[in-house]
XYZ file of C-alpha atoms in Angstrom:
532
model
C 30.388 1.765 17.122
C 27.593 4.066 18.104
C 26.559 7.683 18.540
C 25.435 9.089 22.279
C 23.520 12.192 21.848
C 21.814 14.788 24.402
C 18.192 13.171 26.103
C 15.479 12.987 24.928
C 12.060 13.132 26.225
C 11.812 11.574 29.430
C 15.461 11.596 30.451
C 18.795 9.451 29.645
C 20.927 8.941 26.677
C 20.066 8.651 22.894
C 22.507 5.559 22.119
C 22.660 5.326 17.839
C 23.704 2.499 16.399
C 24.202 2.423 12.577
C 25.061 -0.952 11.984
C 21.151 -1.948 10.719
C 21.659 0.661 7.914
C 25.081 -0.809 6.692
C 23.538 -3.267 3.822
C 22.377 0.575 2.259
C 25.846 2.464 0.963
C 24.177 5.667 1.570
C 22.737 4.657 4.882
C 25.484 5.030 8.006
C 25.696 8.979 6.138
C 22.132 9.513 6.580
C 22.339 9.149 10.071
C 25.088 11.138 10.673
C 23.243 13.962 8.952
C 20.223 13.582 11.309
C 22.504 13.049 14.191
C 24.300 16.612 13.401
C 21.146 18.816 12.988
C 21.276 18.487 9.170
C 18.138 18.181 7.217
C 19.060 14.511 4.650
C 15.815 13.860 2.421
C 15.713 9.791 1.685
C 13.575 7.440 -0.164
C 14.772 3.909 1.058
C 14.346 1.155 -0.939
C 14.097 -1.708 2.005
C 15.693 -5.201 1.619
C 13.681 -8.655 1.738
C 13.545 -9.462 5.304
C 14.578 -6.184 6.787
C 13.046 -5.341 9.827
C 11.555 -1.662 8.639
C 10.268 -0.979 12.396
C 13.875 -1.189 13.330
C 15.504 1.060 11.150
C 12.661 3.994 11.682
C 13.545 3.911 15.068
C 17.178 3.746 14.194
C 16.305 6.994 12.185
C 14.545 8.739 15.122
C 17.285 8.251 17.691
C 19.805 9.785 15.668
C 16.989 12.638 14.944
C 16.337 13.031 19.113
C 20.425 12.362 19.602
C 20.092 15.625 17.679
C 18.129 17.417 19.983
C 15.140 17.507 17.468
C 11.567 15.730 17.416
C 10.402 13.451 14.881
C 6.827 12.320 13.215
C 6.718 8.874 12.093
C 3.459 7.925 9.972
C 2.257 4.360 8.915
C -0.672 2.929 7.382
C -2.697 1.041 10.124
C -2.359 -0.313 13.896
C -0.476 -3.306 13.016
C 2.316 -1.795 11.703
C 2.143 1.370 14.253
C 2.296 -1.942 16.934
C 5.409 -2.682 14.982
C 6.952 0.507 15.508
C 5.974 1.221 19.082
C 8.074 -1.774 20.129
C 10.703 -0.798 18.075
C 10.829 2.886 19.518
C 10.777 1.344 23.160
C 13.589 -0.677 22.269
C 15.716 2.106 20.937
C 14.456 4.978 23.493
C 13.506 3.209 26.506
C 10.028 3.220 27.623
C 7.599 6.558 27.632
C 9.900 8.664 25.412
C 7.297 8.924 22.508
C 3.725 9.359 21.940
C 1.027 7.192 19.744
C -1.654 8.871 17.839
C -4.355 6.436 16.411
C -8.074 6.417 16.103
C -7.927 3.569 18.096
C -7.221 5.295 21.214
C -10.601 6.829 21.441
C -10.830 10.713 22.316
C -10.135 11.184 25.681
C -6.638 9.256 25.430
C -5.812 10.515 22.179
C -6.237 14.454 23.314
C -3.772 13.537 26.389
C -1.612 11.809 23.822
C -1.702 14.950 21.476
C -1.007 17.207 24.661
C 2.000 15.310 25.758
C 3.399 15.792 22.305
C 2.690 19.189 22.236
C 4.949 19.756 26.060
C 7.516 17.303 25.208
C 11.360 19.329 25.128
C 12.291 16.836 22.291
C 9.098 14.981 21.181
C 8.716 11.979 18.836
C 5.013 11.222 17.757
C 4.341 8.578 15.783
C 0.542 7.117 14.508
C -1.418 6.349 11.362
C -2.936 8.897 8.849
C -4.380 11.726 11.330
C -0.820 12.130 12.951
C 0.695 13.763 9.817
C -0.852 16.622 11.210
C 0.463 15.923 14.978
C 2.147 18.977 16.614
C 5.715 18.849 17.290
C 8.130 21.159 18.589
C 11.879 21.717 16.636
C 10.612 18.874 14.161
C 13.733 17.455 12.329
C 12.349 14.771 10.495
C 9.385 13.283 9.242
C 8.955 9.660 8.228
C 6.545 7.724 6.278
C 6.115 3.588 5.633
C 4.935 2.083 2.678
C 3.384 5.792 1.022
C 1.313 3.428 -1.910
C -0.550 2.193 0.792
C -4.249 3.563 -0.022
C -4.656 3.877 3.830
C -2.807 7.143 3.809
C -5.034 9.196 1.644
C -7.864 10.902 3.919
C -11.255 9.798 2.446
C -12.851 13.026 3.970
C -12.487 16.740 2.545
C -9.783 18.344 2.021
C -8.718 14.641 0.940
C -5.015 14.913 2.113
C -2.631 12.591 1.893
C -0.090 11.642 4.633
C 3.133 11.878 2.315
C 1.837 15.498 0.631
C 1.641 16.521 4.196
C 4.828 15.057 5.412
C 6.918 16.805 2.518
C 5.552 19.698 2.767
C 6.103 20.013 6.574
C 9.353 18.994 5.886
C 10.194 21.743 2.911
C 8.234 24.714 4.941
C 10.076 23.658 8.070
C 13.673 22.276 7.136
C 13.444 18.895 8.441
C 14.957 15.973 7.071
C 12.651 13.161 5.078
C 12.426 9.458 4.837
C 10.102 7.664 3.161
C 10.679 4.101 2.847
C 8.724 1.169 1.611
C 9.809 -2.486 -0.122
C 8.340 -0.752 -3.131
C 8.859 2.817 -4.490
C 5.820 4.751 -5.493
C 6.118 6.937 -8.566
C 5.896 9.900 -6.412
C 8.929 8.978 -4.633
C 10.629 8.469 -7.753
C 9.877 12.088 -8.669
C 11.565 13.405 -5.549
C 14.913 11.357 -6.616
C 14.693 12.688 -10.090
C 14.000 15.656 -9.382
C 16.930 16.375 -6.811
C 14.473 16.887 -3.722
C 15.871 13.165 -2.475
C 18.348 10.752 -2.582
C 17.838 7.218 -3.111
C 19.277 5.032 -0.360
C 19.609 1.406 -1.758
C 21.421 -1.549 -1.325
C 24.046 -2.804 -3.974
C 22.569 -5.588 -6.269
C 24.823 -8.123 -4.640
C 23.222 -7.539 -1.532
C 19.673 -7.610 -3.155
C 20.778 -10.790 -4.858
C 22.043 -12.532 -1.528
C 18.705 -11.394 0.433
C 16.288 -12.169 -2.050
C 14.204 -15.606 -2.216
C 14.178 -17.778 -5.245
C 11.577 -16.263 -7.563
C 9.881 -17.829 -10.681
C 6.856 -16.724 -12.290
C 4.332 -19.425 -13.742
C 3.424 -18.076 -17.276
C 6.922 -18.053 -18.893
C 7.927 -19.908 -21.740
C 10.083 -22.689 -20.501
C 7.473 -23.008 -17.674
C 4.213 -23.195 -20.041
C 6.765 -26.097 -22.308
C 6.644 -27.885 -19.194
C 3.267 -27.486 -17.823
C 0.770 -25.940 -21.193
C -2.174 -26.141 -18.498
C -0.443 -23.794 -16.617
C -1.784 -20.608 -18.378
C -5.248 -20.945 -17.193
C -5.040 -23.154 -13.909
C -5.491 -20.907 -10.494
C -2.630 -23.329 -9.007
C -0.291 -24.781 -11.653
C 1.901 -27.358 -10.790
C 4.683 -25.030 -10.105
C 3.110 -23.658 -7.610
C 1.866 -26.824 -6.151
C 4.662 -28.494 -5.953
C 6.623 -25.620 -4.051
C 4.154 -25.656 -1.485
C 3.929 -29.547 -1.148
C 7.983 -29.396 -0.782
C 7.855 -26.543 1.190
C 5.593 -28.364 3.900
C 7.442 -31.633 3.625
C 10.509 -29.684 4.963
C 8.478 -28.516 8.012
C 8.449 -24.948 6.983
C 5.303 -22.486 6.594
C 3.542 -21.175 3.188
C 2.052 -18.242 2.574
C -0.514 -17.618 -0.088
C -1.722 -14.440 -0.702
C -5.083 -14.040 -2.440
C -6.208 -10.881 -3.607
C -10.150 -11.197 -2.524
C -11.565 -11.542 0.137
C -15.002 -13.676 1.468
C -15.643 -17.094 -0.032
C -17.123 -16.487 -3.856
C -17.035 -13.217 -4.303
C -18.207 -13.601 -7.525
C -20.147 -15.755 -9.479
C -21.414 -17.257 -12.752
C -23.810 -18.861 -14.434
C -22.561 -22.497 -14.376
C -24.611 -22.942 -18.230
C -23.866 -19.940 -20.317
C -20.763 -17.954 -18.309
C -23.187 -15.029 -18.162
C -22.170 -13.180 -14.648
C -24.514 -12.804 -11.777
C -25.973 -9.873 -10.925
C -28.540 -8.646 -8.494
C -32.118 -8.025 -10.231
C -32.594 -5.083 -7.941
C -29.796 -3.044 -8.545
C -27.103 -4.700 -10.993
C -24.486 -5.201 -7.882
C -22.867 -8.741 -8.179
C -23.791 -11.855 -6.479
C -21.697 -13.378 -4.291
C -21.790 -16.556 -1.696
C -20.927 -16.490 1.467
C -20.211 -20.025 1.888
C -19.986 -23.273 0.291
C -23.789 -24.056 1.574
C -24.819 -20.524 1.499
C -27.372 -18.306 -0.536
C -26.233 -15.951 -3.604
C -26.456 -12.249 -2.449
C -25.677 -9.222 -3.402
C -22.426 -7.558 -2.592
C -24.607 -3.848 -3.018
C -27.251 -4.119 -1.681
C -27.001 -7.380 0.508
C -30.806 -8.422 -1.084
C -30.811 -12.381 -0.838
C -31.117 -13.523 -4.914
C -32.664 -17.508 -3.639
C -34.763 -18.087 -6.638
C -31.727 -16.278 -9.247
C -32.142 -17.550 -12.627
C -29.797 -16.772 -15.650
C -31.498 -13.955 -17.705
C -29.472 -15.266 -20.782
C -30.855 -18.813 -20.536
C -32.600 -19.449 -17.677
C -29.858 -21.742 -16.160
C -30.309 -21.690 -11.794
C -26.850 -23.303 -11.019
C -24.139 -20.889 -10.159
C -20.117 -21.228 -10.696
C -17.376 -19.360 -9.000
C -16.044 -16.672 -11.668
C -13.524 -15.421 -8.752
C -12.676 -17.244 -6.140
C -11.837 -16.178 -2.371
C -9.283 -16.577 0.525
C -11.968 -18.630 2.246
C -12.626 -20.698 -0.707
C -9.190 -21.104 -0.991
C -8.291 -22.106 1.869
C -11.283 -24.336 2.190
C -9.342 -26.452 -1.064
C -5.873 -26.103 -0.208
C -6.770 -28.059 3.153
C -8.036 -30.468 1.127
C -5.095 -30.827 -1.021
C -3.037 -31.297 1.632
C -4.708 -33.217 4.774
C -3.365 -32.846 8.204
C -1.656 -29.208 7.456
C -2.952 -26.860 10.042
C -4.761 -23.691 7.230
C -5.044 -20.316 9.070
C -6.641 -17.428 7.308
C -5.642 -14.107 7.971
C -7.938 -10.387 6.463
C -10.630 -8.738 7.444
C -12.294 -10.616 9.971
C -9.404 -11.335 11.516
C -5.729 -10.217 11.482
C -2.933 -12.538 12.088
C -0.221 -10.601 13.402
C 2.239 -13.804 13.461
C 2.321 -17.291 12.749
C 4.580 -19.719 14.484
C 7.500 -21.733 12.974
C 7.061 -25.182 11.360
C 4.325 -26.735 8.180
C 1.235 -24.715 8.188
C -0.418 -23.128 5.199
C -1.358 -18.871 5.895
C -4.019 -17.440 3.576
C -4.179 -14.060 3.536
C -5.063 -10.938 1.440
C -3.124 -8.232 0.492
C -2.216 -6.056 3.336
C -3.016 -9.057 5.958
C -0.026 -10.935 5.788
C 1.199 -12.438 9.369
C 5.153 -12.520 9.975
C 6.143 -16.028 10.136
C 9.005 -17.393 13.056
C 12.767 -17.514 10.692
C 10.208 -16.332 7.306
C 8.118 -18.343 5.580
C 9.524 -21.213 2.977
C 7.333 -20.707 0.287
C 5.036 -17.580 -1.101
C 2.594 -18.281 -3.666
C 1.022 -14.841 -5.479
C -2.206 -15.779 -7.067
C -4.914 -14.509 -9.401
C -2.428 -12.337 -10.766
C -4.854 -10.869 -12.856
C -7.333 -9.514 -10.508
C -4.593 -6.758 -9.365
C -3.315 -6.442 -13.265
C -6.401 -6.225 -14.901
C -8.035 -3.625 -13.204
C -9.141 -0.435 -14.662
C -7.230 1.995 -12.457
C -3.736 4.137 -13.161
C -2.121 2.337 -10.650
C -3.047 -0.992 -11.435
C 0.666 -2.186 -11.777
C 2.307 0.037 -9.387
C -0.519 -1.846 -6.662
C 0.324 -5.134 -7.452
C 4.149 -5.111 -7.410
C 4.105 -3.435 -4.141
C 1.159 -5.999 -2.828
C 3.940 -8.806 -3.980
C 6.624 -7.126 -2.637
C 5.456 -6.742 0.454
C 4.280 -10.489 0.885
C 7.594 -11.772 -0.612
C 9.402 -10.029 1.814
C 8.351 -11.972 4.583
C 10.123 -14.785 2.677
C 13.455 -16.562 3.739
C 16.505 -15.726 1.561
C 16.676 -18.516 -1.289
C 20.090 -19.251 0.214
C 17.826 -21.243 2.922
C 15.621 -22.674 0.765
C 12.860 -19.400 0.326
C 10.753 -19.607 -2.353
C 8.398 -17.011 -4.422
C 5.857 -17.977 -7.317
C 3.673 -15.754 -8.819
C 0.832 -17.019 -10.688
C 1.392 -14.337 -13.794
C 3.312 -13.752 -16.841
C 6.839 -13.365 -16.435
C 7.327 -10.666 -19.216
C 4.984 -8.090 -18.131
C 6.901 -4.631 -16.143
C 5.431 -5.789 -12.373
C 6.543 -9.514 -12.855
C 9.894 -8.497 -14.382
C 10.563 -5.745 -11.296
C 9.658 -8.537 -8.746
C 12.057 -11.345 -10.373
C 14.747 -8.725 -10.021
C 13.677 -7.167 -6.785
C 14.176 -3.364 -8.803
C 11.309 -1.401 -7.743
C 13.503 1.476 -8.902
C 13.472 0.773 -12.329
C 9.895 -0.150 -12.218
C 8.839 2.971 -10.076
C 11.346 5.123 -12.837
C 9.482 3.225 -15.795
C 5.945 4.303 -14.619
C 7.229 7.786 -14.165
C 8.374 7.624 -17.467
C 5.299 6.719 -18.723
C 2.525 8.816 -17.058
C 5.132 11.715 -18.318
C 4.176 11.224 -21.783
C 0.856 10.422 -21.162
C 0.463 13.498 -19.323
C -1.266 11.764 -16.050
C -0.289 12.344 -12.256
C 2.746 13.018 -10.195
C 4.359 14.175 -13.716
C 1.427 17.050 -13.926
C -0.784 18.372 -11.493
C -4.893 16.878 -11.809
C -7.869 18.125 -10.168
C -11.224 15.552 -10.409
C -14.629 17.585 -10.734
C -17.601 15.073 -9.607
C -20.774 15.667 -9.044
C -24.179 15.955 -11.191
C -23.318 17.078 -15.004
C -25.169 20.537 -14.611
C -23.279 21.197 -11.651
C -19.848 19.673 -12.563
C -20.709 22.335 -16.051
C -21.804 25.174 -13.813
C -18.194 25.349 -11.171
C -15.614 24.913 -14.452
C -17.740 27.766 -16.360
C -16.802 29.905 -13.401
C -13.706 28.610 -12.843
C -10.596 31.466 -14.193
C -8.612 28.456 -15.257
C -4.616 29.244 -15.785
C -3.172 29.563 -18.893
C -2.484 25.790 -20.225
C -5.167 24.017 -18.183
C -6.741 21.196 -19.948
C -9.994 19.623 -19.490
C -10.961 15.986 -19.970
C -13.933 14.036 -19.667
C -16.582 13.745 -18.783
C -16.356 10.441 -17.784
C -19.362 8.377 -15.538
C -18.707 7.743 -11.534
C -20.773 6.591 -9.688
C -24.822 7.307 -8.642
C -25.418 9.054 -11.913
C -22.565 11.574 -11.377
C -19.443 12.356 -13.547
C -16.235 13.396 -13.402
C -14.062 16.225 -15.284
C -10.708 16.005 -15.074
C -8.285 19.460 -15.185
C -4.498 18.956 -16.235
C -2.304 21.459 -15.631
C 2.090 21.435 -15.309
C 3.140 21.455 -12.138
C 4.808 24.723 -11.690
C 0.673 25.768 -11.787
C -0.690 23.719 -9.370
C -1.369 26.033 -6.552
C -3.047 28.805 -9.686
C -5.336 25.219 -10.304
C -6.403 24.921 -6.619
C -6.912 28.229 -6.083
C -9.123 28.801 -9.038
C -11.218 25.462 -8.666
C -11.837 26.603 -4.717
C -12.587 30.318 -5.751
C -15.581 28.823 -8.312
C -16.381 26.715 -5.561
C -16.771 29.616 -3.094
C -18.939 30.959 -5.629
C -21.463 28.367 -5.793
C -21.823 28.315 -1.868
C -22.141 31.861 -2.099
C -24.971 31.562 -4.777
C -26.543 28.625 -2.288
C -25.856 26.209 -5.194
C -28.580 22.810 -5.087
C -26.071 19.741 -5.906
C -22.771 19.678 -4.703
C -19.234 19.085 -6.351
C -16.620 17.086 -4.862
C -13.177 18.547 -5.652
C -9.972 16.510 -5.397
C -6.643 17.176 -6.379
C -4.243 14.814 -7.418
C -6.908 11.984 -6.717
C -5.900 8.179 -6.219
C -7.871 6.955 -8.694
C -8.770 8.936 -11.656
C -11.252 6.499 -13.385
């Protein structure tokens, strides 16, 4: 059955259909809500396979049914592609408005005025539309908030789901924010009462979910000890090699990008760097001159300073590389790379091998046979809060485009099958993974569980604005810490019921110095991505 509500922008009949949102319990009510004016706040766990485009716009023609607007953010153009189709489908043609960066200025001021005239507009775009106009907003929607994409790089340095929200709480619209992974943010709104979680039964999970093993297990190492340090153990290799035999596609997602990205000495292990400025070395190709990734200075004549050794090793290896040697491991497979050069936005049905990096990954005709995760490590490893949040929703998102292991899909990641991420991803539970991280930056006193501002900028002057600053009552301060260009950072730590005293205090000292005509400037950032 569906729902008919009043027109919409550009005339005719809303038409609602719930029966996408059926495999989610909660799902058939939430649109109900947002067809009957009512203001539901979700955060959607998706399903493998689930066609995310088609359920936003779902979402927005019960909103418009309504006789409300809607704002629909996403992370870049191919998924705002995504989305555009889907909203033609489900509204007809020339009932919404696209905001990107893209567009260029001329097209994207028209695009912002028909927004602001429509009688029941729906806007949709990447990161600059979360601040589109729209009249008798009833919801606002965001895809995929871990996405770094979303966070403005410039000053104030807001992010597209902090806007969303609080459009939504100042203005009483309804909220969905959806992604294959959950962000610990989003968890916060569930726990705290703000949302409700809309997820599928485990049942449901378990029938749409493909067949996932990690490598670095016990049972697995028994079988294969080389296993723990091999980029491709045999697991892997053979699930590929089966996977192409039965005429289906693989996809292998590689977190770096470029050919070598990094390098070696080949004698001592010593890494490469740049004798200019530090920066690593890097080749471009297999017949191609070391360089640096800083400062792009061409190191020809590099030499070890340990030993003295000239000939260079690959410390990490990428997507070009690897698809350069899994073409060679299996002759006669067409090998299509897919990341920043170029963006694959699908790949066609049948035995083909897809490299990609994170972020990059093509949609394959009926899914993809086999996924293979590798160099686990270089998304686990890193120094950064979010280290494992990143990487589970990087896999996530690539083993989604996977067929259900009821056909034959396949998943292997190249990584230890007891660590948090791995275990979240075998289960497909980015719930209790997203709850678990909450958990933990709680006690540890680290963001969305408190409020922290990031003071960088020269020592003096980083000294000079928190002297100033009439901190509240409870504040904290860390650090310093070393960023980058001889800066550092301070961190402030306050609850969260203080947050706006924190921002207001930190800009009031910083009024102060540009009052004062202060030399070296201080970049202020709450709640930053990275903290380190």
């Amino acid at each position: 059955p569906t729902a008919t509500g009043p027109t919409g922008a550009g005339g005719g009949a809303v038409h609602v259909d719930p029966r996408g949102w059926r495999d989610y319990p909660p799902g058939p009510a939430f649109l109900r809500a947002l067809t009957d004016g009512r203001a539901p706040r979700a955060v959607w766990s998706a399903l493998p396979g689930e066609d995310w485009a088609a359920r936003y716009a779902d979402a927005v023609a019960a909103t418009v049914a309504g006789g409300r607007g809607a704002l629909v953010v996403v992370a870049d153009a191919r998924d705002l592609d995504r989305l555009d189709a889907a909203l033609t489908g489900a509204l007809g043609p020339d009932r919404h408005v696209c905001l990107s960066a893209a567009l260029g200025p001329a097209r994207r001021y028209r695009a912002f005025l028909a927004a602001r005239r429509a009688p029941a507009p729906v806007v949709i775009g990447t990161r600059a539309a979360m601040f589109a106009p729209v009249d008798r907003l009833g919801l606002v929607a965001i895809w995929d908030d871990g996405d770094d994409l979303h966070a403005e790089p410039r000053a104030p340095y807001p992010h597209a789901r902090e806007v969303l929200l609080t459009r939504a709480q100042l203005g009483g619209a309804a909220a969905l924010v959806g992604g294959y992974a959950r962000t610990a943010e989003a968890q916060l709104l569930v726990e705290t009462g703000w949302a409700r979680e809309v997820v599928a039964d485990r049942a449901t999970v378990r029938a749409r979910t493909p067949a996932i093993a990690p490598t670095g297990d016990d049972p697995q190492l028994a079988r294969d000890p080389g296993a723990a340090t091999a980029r491709l153990p045999s697991l892997a290799w053979t699930t590929a090699r089966d996977t192409l035999r039965a005429d289906a596609p693989v996809l292998v997602q590689v977190p770096r990008r470029g050919y070598l990205p990094s390098v070696a000495c080949a004698d001592c292990r010593t890494p490469a760097r740049c004798p200019h400025c530090a920066g690593p070395l890097a080749l471009p190709s297999a017949a191609g001159t070391p360089a640096c990734r800083w400062c792009g200075r061409v190191a020809a004549a590099y030499a070890c300073p340990e030993c003295g050794g000239r000939r260079l090793r690959a410390s990490v290896t990428g997507a070009r590389r690897t698809a350069e040697e899994l073409g060679r491991a299996f002759p006669g497979v067409p090998v299509r790379t897919s990341g920043r050069e170029e963006v694959l936005t699908t790949v066609p049905a049948g035995a083909g091998l897809v490299i990609a990096t994170p972020g990059a990954e093509p949609v394959a005709e009926g899914g993809y046979g086999a996924v293979l995760l590798l160099d686990s490590w270089a998304l686990l490893t890193r120094a950064d809060l979010r280290a494992g949040e990143e990487a589970l929703r990087r896999w996530l998102t690539a083993a989604a485009l996977a067929r259900p292991g009821s056909a034959g899909g396949r998943v292997v990641v190249v990584a230890d099958g007891a660590l948090a991420p791995v275990q979240a991803l075998l289960r497909w539970d980015a719930a209790w993974f997203a709850a678990r991280e909450l958990a933990e930056r709680r006690e540890l006193g680290f963001p969305p569980a408190v409020k922290m501002a990031s003071v960088t900028g020269p020592a003096d002057a980083v000294a000079d604005l928190l002297a100033g600053a009439r901190l509240p009552d409870g504040a904290e301060v860390l650090g310093p810490v070393p960023a980058d260009e001889g800066r550092e950072r301070m961190l402030v730590r306050v609850p969260r019921a203080r947050a706006a005293a924190l921002a207001e205090a930190l800009h009031t000292a910083a009024g102060q110095r540009a009052a004062r005509k202060a030399a070296d400037p201080v970049r202020l950032q709450v709640d930053p991505l990275s903290l380190f």
